[in-house]
CSV table of C-alpha atoms in Angstrom, one decimal:
chain,number,residue,atom,x,y,z
X,23,MET,CA,92.9,122.2,76.0
X,24,SER,CA,94.8,123.2,73.0
X,25,VAL,CA,97.9,122.3,71.0
X,26,THR,CA,100.4,125.1,70.4
X,27,HIS,CA,103.1,125.2,67.6
X,28,ASN,CA,105.8,124.1,70.0
X,29,GLU,CA,103.9,120.9,70.6
X,30,SER,CA,103.2,121.9,74.3
X,31,ILE,CA,99.7,121.1,75.7
X,32,SER,CA,97.9,123.0,78.4
X,33,ASN,CA,94.6,123.6,80.3
X,34,GLN,CA,95.4,127.4,80.4
X,35,GLU,CA,96.1,128.2,76.8
X,36,ASP,CA,92.4,128.4,75.5
X,37,GLY,CA,91.4,130.7,78.4
X,38,ASN,CA,89.3,128.2,79.8
X,39,PRO,CA,88.5,128.6,83.4
X,40,ASN,CA,87.2,125.2,84.0
X,41,TRP,CA,90.7,123.6,84.2
X,42,TYR,CA,89.2,120.3,85.3
X,43,SER,CA,87.1,119.5,82.1
X,44,SER,CA,90.6,119.1,80.1
X,45,TRP,CA,92.8,117.7,83.1
X,46,PHE,CA,90.5,115.1,84.2
X,47,ASP,CA,90.0,114.0,80.5
X,48,THR,CA,93.6,113.1,79.9
X,49,PRO,CA,95.2,109.9,80.5
X,50,TYR,CA,97.9,111.7,82.4
X,51,TYR,CA,95.7,112.4,85.2
X,52,HIS,CA,95.0,108.8,85.9
X,53,ILE,CA,98.6,108.1,85.8
X,54,LEU,CA,99.6,110.4,88.2
X,55,TYR,CA,97.1,109.5,90.6
X,56,LYS,CA,97.0,105.6,90.0
X,57,ASP,CA,98.6,104.9,93.3
X,58,ARG,CA,96.1,106.5,95.5
X,59,ASN,CA,94.9,104.1,98.4
X,60,TYR,CA,91.7,102.6,97.3
X,61,ARG,CA,91.7,99.9,100.1
X,62,GLU,CA,91.6,102.8,102.5
X,63,ALA,CA,88.7,104.3,100.3
X,64,GLN,CA,86.9,101.1,100.7
X,65,ILE,CA,87.2,101.1,104.4
X,66,PHE,CA,85.8,104.6,104.4
X,67,MET,CA,82.9,103.6,102.5
X,68,ASP,CA,82.3,100.5,104.7
X,69,ASN,CA,82.2,102.9,107.6
X,70,LEU,CA,80.2,105.5,106.2
X,71,THR,CA,77.5,103.2,104.8
X,72,HIS,CA,77.4,101.3,108.2
X,73,TYR,CA,77.2,104.8,110.2
X,74,LEU,CA,74.3,106.0,107.8
X,75,ASN,CA,72.6,102.6,108.3
X,76,LEU,CA,71.4,102.7,104.6
X,77,PRO,CA,68.7,100.3,103.8
X,78,GLU,CA,69.3,97.3,101.5
X,79,LYS,CA,69.4,98.3,97.9
X,80,ALA,CA,69.2,102.0,98.8
X,81,LYS,CA,69.8,104.5,96.0
X,82,VAL,CA,73.1,106.0,96.1
X,83,LEU,CA,74.7,108.7,93.8
X,84,ASP,CA,78.3,108.9,93.4
X,85,LEU,CA,78.6,112.4,92.5
X,86,ALA,CA,82.1,113.3,90.7
X,87,CYS,CA,82.6,109.5,90.2
X,88,GLY,CA,85.7,109.7,87.9
X,89,LYS,CA,86.3,106.3,86.4
X,90,GLY,CA,83.5,104.8,88.6
X,91,ARG,CA,85.8,102.7,90.9
X,92,HIS,CA,84.2,103.6,94.2
X,93,SER,CA,80.7,103.6,92.4
X,94,ILE,CA,81.5,99.9,91.7
X,95,TYR,CA,82.6,99.1,95.3
X,96,LEU,CA,79.3,100.7,96.6
X,97,ASN,CA,77.4,98.5,94.1
X,98,GLN,CA,79.2,95.3,95.3
X,99,LEU,CA,77.9,96.3,98.9
X,100,GLY,CA,74.5,95.8,97.5
X,101,TYR,CA,73.3,99.3,96.8
X,102,ASN,CA,71.6,100.7,93.5
X,103,VAL,CA,74.2,103.1,92.3
X,104,LEU,CA,74.4,106.0,89.8
X,105,GLY,CA,77.8,107.4,89.0
X,106,ALA,CA,77.9,110.8,87.5
X,107,ASP,CA,80.8,113.0,86.5
X,108,LEU,CA,81.4,115.9,83.9
X,109,SER,CA,84.3,114.0,82.1
X,110,GLU,CA,82.8,112.0,79.2
X,111,ASN,CA,86.2,109.9,78.9
X,112,SER,CA,85.7,108.9,82.5
X,113,ILE,CA,82.1,108.0,82.1
X,114,ASN,CA,82.8,106.1,79.0
X,115,GLU,CA,85.3,104.1,80.8
X,116,ALA,CA,83.0,103.7,83.9
X,117,ASN,CA,80.0,102.4,81.7
X,118,LYS,CA,82.1,99.3,80.8
X,119,ASN,CA,81.1,98.2,84.3
X,120,SER,CA,77.5,99.1,84.2
X,121,ASN,CA,74.8,96.4,85.2
X,122,GLU,CA,71.1,96.6,86.2
X,123,THR,CA,71.7,98.3,89.7
X,124,LEU,CA,75.1,100.3,88.5
X,125,HIS,CA,74.7,103.1,85.9
X,126,PHE,CA,76.9,106.1,84.7
X,127,LYS,CA,76.0,109.4,83.3
X,128,VAL,CA,77.7,112.6,82.3
X,129,HIS,CA,76.3,115.3,84.4
X,130,ASP,CA,77.1,118.7,85.9
X,131,MET,CA,77.0,118.8,89.8
X,132,ARG,CA,75.6,122.2,89.8
X,133,GLU,CA,72.3,120.8,88.3
X,134,PRO,CA,69.9,118.7,90.4
X,135,PHE,CA,68.7,115.4,89.6
X,136,GLU,CA,65.0,114.6,88.6
X,137,GLU,CA,65.3,111.4,90.8
X,138,LYS,CA,65.6,111.2,94.4
X,139,PHE,CA,68.5,109.5,96.4
X,140,ASP,CA,68.8,107.9,99.9
X,141,ALA,CA,72.6,109.0,99.9
X,142,ILE,CA,74.7,111.3,97.8
X,143,PHE,CA,78.5,111.0,98.3
X,144,ASN,CA,81.0,113.7,97.0
X,145,LEU,CA,84.2,112.0,97.8
X,146,PHE,CA,88.1,112.8,97.7
X,147,THR,CA,88.0,116.4,97.5
X,148,SER,CA,85.6,116.6,94.4
X,149,PHE,CA,84.1,120.1,95.3
X,150,GLY,CA,85.4,123.7,95.2
X,151,TYR,CA,86.7,123.6,91.6
X,152,PHE,CA,84.5,126.4,90.2
X,153,GLU,CA,85.8,129.7,89.1
X,154,ASN,CA,82.8,131.3,90.4
X,155,ASP,CA,82.0,131.1,94.0
X,156,ASP,CA,78.4,131.1,93.5
X,157,ASP,CA,78.5,127.6,91.9
X,158,ASN,CA,79.5,126.0,95.2
X,159,LEU,CA,76.2,127.2,96.6
X,160,ARG,CA,74.5,125.9,93.5
X,161,THR,CA,76.1,122.7,93.8
X,162,LEU,CA,74.9,122.4,97.5
X,163,LYS,CA,71.3,123.2,96.8
X,164,ALA,CA,71.4,120.8,93.9
X,165,ILE,CA,72.6,118.0,96.3
X,166,LYS,CA,69.8,119.0,98.8
X,167,GLU,CA,67.2,118.9,96.0
X,168,SER,CA,68.5,115.4,94.9
X,169,LEU,CA,68.0,113.9,98.1
X,170,SER,CA,65.0,111.7,99.3
X,171,GLU,CA,62.8,113.1,102.2
X,172,TYR,CA,65.1,110.7,104.8
X,173,GLY,CA,68.1,110.7,102.6
X,174,PHE,CA,71.8,112.0,103.6
X,175,ALA,CA,74.6,113.6,101.7
X,176,VAL,CA,78.3,113.3,102.4
X,177,ILE,CA,81.0,115.7,101.4
X,178,ASP,CA,84.5,114.5,101.8
X,179,PHE,CA,86.9,117.6,101.4
X,180,MET,CA,90.6,118.1,102.2
X,181,ASN,CA,91.3,119.9,105.9
X,182,VAL,CA,92.5,122.9,104.3
X,183,THR,CA,94.2,124.1,107.6
X,184,GLN,CA,96.2,120.8,107.8
X,185,VAL,CA,97.0,120.8,104.1
X,186,ILE,CA,98.3,124.6,104.0
X,187,GLU,CA,100.5,123.9,107.0
X,188,THR,CA,102.2,120.8,105.5
X,189,LEU,CA,102.1,121.8,101.9
X,190,VAL,CA,105.1,120.7,99.9
X,191,PRO,CA,106.2,123.5,97.5
X,192,GLU,CA,108.1,121.5,95.1
X,193,GLU,CA,108.5,117.7,94.1
X,194,VAL,CA,109.1,115.5,91.3
X,195,LYS,CA,107.0,112.4,91.2
X,196,THR,CA,107.7,109.7,88.6
X,197,VAL,CA,105.1,107.2,87.2
X,198,ASP,CA,105.3,104.9,84.6
X,199,GLU,CA,108.5,106.6,83.5
X,200,ILE,CA,107.2,110.2,83.3
X,201,ASP,CA,108.6,112.8,85.7
X,202,PHE,CA,106.0,114.9,86.8
X,203,HIS,CA,107.2,118.3,88.2
X,204,ILE,CA,104.8,119.6,90.8
X,205,LYS,CA,104.6,123.0,92.6
X,206,ARG,CA,102.1,123.9,95.3
X,207,TYR,CA,100.9,127.2,96.5
X,208,VAL,CA,98.2,129.1,97.9
X,209,GLU,CA,96.9,132.2,96.4
X,210,ASP,CA,93.7,134.2,96.4
X,211,GLY,CA,91.9,131.8,98.7
X,212,HIS,CA,92.8,128.8,96.6
X,213,ILE,CA,95.3,126.0,96.6
X,214,PHE,CA,97.1,125.6,93.4
X,215,LYS,CA,98.9,122.8,91.9
X,216,GLU,CA,101.1,123.3,88.6
X,217,ILE,CA,101.9,120.1,87.0
X,218,ASP,CA,104.7,119.9,84.0
X,219,PHE,CA,105.8,117.2,82.3
X,220,GLU,CA,107.1,115.6,79.1
X,221,ASP,CA,106.0,112.4,77.2
X,222,LYS,CA,106.8,111.5,73.6
X,223,GLY,CA,108.1,114.7,72.7
X,224,ARG,CA,105.6,116.9,73.9
X,225,LYS,CA,105.4,119.2,76.8
X,226,TYR,CA,102.4,119.5,79.2
X,227,HIS,CA,101.4,121.8,81.5
X,228,PHE,CA,98.2,121.6,83.8
X,229,THR,CA,97.1,123.6,87.0
X,230,GLU,CA,94.8,122.2,89.4
X,231,LYS,CA,93.0,125.1,91.5
X,232,VAL,CA,90.5,124.3,94.5
X,233,LYS,CA,89.0,126.8,96.9
X,234,ALA,CA,90.4,126.7,100.2
X,235,LEU,CA,87.1,125.9,101.9
X,236,THR,CA,87.3,125.8,105.7
X,237,LEU,CA,84.7,124.2,108.0
X,238,LYS,CA,83.3,127.7,108.6
X,239,ASP,CA,83.0,128.4,104.9
X,240,PHE,CA,81.0,125.2,104.5
X,241,GLN,CA,78.8,126.0,107.4
X,242,ASP,CA,78.0,129.5,105.9
X,243,LEU,CA,77.3,128.0,102.6
X,244,MET,CA,75.2,125.3,104.0
X,245,ASP,CA,73.2,127.8,106.2
X,246,GLU,CA,72.6,129.7,103.0
X,247,ALA,CA,71.4,126.5,101.1
X,248,GLY,CA,69.1,125.5,103.9
X,249,ILE,CA,71.2,122.4,104.7
X,250,PHE,CA,71.4,121.0,108.1
X,251,LEU,CA,75.1,119.8,109.0
X,252,LEU,CA,74.7,116.7,111.1
X,253,ASP,CA,78.1,115.3,111.7
X,254,ILE,CA,81.8,116.1,111.1
X,255,PHE,CA,84.7,113.6,110.8
X,256,GLY,CA,88.5,114.0,110.4
X,257,ASP,CA,89.6,110.8,108.7
X,258,TYR,CA,88.2,107.7,107.0
X,259,LYS,CA,87.9,105.7,110.2
X,260,LEU,CA,85.3,108.4,111.1
X,261,LYS,CA,87.5,109.7,114.2
X,262,LYS,CA,86.7,113.1,115.5
X,263,PHE,CA,87.6,116.1,113.4
X,264,HIS,CA,90.6,118.4,114.6
X,265,LYS,CA,91.1,121.8,113.1
X,266,THR,CA,94.8,121.4,112.8
X,267,GLU,CA,95.5,117.8,112.8
X,268,SER,CA,92.8,115.8,111.0
X,269,GLU,CA,93.8,115.0,107.1
X,270,ARG,CA,90.0,115.1,106.2
X,271,LEU,CA,87.0,117.2,106.5
X,272,ILE,CA,84.1,114.9,106.4
X,273,MET,CA,80.6,116.6,106.6
X,274,ILE,CA,77.2,114.7,106.8
X,275,PHE,CA,74.2,116.8,105.9
X,276,LYS,CA,70.7,116.7,104.8
């Protein structure tokens, strides 16, 4: 992220393809998305941990944990949790909540962990950000390598088919008196979100870019990684996945 002479800040100006490393580190990312339904997310984790029948004090990795809200909730459910994220700012914030059974660390999800986990959760479309498609395969292999012998992993991704069909091309979302001008479009197999806003006399521009991975794409990647896809759900209540109707693509594998 760089500042130019006209006081505009962008995650594109420095030519850094890793847009997530600058956008996720800004306070504006958390302002824009602060109204996300965390109660729904907690219900999801209740359902998920019940379905997986995780043992008491199971070791759980929350991969791409952000500020750790979901790691904290999983820890409250009685699990030994590690939250990992590439954003130093987010991990610094999350660390304020650490305790004997809740820890956080800066980590690149493409790299496996030395320790093994009973469950690895990659939640709320925290996958498919990489510029190089090979990195998606690397990430899946790293997840597999970080699981214990009897461990399970979960990727909670958007249902690309449904998202594209219901895409809102333009909208303005006002949060904390900031008008976020949002444009969405599909290009080169990715879903883009352009975000423009002004605050305190500065103009900002950020781009989110996520690979439009379908269930078939994930299945191909998992086959290549030697991963067994065990179950697929379409929402946080763990209802059956429907290609055109489901809001989510939730995959359980080992």
